[in-house]
Amino acid sequence: MAKSSLLRLQNSWSMQVRVVHALMIRELITRFGRENIGFLWIMAEPLLFAGLVGLLWHFTHGSTEHGVGVIAFVATGYIPITLFRHGVSRSVAVFTANQSLLYHRQVKTVDFILARFIIEVLGGMMAYLFMAVVLIGFGQFPIPSDIGLLIAGWLLYSVFCFSLCLIIAPLSEMSETMEKFIPVITYIMIPFSGLFYMVSWLTPDAQAVLLFSPFVNCMEMMRKGIWGDQVTAYYNIWNPIVCSTVAILMGLILCRRVRRTLTVE
Amino acid sequence: MIICSDIRKSYSHGGRHKQVLNGINLVIKQGDRVGLLGRNGAGKSTLIKLIGGVEMPTSGKIIRNMSVSWPLGFAGGFQGSLTGLDNARFIARIYRREYPDIRRFVEDFTELGKQLQMPVKTYSSGMRARLAFALSLAIEFDCYLIDEIILVGDQNFQRKCHAEMFEKRQERSMIVASHSSEFIRGFCNRAIIIHEGKAIMMDDVNEAVDQYETL
């Protein structure tokens, strides 16, 4: 009995991997086509965003802030936040957009969210890597002092973003008013994303509040991983883990509920 | 075998509530060719979608002990912005089939030629029917769910369908929603009449069609 259920789990797992893979390829073809640089466009936007804002700050704030290179600091903040914003906007109404594929029973609603999110993560990480390599070439970016911590921060950040997408996708199907609030909410989120500051630069009151935000904790991890002893970082690794787990559970429950009542044309 | 036990389905939108199916019990066995009869809006497509797992019943249970195709109909199953071949590739991937085999069959069966490299949204309903049939035949299901679409094809397509569905694959099951009494009399060995949310399974197809025509 235990063996057969394990086998079934294995089968279902490999099926979902196939489905997500097929969905990702389909998504890349529809979004980027097969012409010119094709799917490399996924890193274009985060790069442009981070690059231009970084330059802007370079000229308005000077080349360093609290002893840290401004371009690198801004870029390391902007690329993760683009991941968050894109992930969220791609999750809105994702079930309706893909409903014709729900005709195939092995395609699950969570696969839609996952496929789109993985593409965003790949884009964000490629942009990050590309930018770091270029900036290191110009001497504007330090060699990361603790690569493991940087990657751990990135992964936790991504998992938390994904867990939010799992909640937003079904909610956006349940009510259309929800959809209208999303741009505002993602904008309001910016100060809580750890984008413009290290927690240690702030007042103790602000620190206490901001350290509740999983984004800030992950961002601190990433920046500590890059600048090492040059910065003081405050983070608790359990904050993003616990928040993501709770959000993933809620998201999965919501997806299941919405799927039961989803009307497919 | 497909077993539907006490299926109910209701839709609600903006406070309005519509009970479409109200306690359906059915058993479909291997080799059954079931014609689904019912007036417009009786719930034929809904029942096919539920059996195909596209939508979930509000209550009740569907047990599928054989492989069941996706509902072959005017809508669904394809991504309109992708080409016919890209859709074929997607379907080959998710059903674990070899794309070259599927492609060969699709090219041969549909006779769509270059059109297969155009987005599916540019297809006519007849062309869509050809593609959907070709793909589902290439994948080989035990039971085919067909929603109206068989009659949109031209003579040549109907002849091909006939050869593939009724001659080569006689042992397969089939559930066909259709308004064509002639078709159901000719090809089905059982019939279901859906009326006022209930389903009546009848073994005598001619009697079923007669009864449907009086509705």
Tab-separated table of C-alpha atoms in Angstrom, chain A residues 10-16 18-27 29-30 34 97-108 112 116 176 256 258-265, chain B residues 9 11 49 51-60 64 66-73 75-83 86-87 89-97 141 145:
chain	number	residue	atom	x	y	z
A	10	GLN	CA	6.264	9.742	-8.226
A	11	ASN	CA	4.075	9.477	-11.312
A	12	SER	CA	2.097	12.571	-10.474
A	13	TRP	CA	5.282	14.449	-9.725
A	14	SER	CA	6.857	13.613	-13.070
A	15	MET	CA	3.571	14.509	-14.777
A	16	GLN	CA	3.482	17.928	-13.120
A	18	ARG	CA	6.230	17.754	-17.698
A	19	VAL	CA	3.215	20.025	-17.595
A	20	VAL	CA	5.101	22.950	-16.062
A	21	HIS	CA	7.882	22.475	-18.590
A	22	ALA	CA	5.411	22.435	-21.498
A	23	LEU	CA	3.622	25.498	-20.099
A	24	MET	CA	6.884	27.387	-19.760
A	25	ILE	CA	7.846	26.711	-23.359
A	26	ARG	CA	4.387	27.717	-24.514
A	27	GLU	CA	4.583	30.903	-22.432
A	29	ILE	CA	6.850	31.304	-27.376
A	30	THR	CA	3.709	33.401	-26.939
A	34	ARG	CA	11.177	33.052	-31.943
A	97	ALA	CA	-6.139	33.544	-19.424
A	98	ASN	CA	-5.135	29.889	-19.653
A	99	GLN	CA	-8.539	28.310	-19.264
A	100	SER	CA	-8.545	26.538	-22.600
A	101	LEU	CA	-5.663	24.408	-21.346
A	102	LEU	CA	-7.718	23.244	-18.370
A	103	TYR	CA	-9.394	20.942	-20.890
A	104	HIS	CA	-6.455	18.646	-20.291
A	105	ARG	CA	-7.003	17.066	-16.903
A	106	GLN	CA	-3.336	16.806	-16.005
A	107	VAL	CA	-2.967	20.586	-16.208
A	108	LYS	CA	-3.598	22.066	-12.758
A	112	PHE	CA	-0.068	28.085	-14.493
A	116	ARG	CA	4.900	31.969	-15.151
A	176	GLU	CA	-12.717	41.809	-10.035
A	256	ARG	CA	-8.424	24.396	-4.825
A	258	VAL	CA	-11.566	28.445	-6.853
A	259	ARG	CA	-10.900	25.530	-9.196
A	260	ARG	CA	-14.071	23.812	-7.982
A	261	THR	CA	-16.238	26.695	-9.097
A	262	LEU	CA	-14.208	27.849	-12.082
A	263	THR	CA	-16.316	28.100	-15.229
A	264	VAL	CA	-14.349	27.078	-18.269
A	265	GLU	CA	-15.618	28.248	-21.610
B	9	LYS	CA	-23.909	21.204	-10.950
B	11	TYR	CA	-23.648	27.996	-11.594
B	49	LYS	CA	-17.191	18.954	-19.313
B	51	ILE	CA	-16.968	13.857	-17.290
B	52	GLY	CA	-13.886	15.274	-18.964
B	53	GLY	CA	-12.786	16.910	-15.715
B	54	VAL	CA	-12.763	20.410	-17.210
B	55	GLU	CA	-15.162	21.656	-14.580
B	56	MET	CA	-15.872	20.151	-11.196
B	57	PRO	CA	-19.333	19.054	-10.064
B	58	THR	CA	-20.899	21.032	-7.218
B	59	SER	CA	-21.516	17.695	-5.538
B	60	GLY	CA	-21.330	14.040	-6.475
B	64	ARG	CA	-12.915	7.174	-14.436
B	66	MET	CA	-10.359	4.313	-18.415
B	67	SER	CA	-8.507	7.062	-20.163
B	68	VAL	CA	-10.911	9.782	-21.211
B	69	SER	CA	-10.185	12.364	-23.893
B	70	TRP	CA	-10.649	16.053	-23.323
B	71	PRO	CA	-14.018	17.260	-24.661
B	72	LEU	CA	-13.622	17.709	-28.395
B	73	GLY	CA	-15.688	20.748	-29.186
B	75	ALA	CA	-13.852	25.747	-27.702
B	76	GLY	CA	-11.052	24.634	-25.496
B	77	GLY	CA	-8.036	22.428	-25.614
B	78	PHE	CA	-5.953	24.781	-27.704
B	79	GLN	CA	-4.097	28.005	-27.182
B	80	GLY	CA	-5.393	30.267	-29.935
B	81	SER	CA	-2.250	32.344	-30.245
B	82	LEU	CA	-0.079	29.313	-30.920
B	83	THR	CA	0.186	27.543	-34.245
B	86	ASP	CA	2.939	24.247	-31.442
B	87	ASN	CA	-0.328	23.088	-29.933
B	89	ARG	CA	3.841	19.775	-29.517
B	90	PHE	CA	2.325	21.005	-26.255
B	91	ILE	CA	-0.178	18.182	-26.244
B	92	ALA	CA	2.466	15.590	-27.121
B	93	ARG	CA	4.476	16.807	-24.145
B	94	ILE	CA	1.727	16.696	-21.577
B	95	TYR	CA	0.398	13.320	-22.743
B	96	ARG	CA	3.895	11.800	-22.902
B	97	ARG	CA	3.854	11.069	-26.606
B	141	PHE	CA	-7.990	7.290	-25.569
B	145	LEU	CA	-15.960	12.889	-25.494
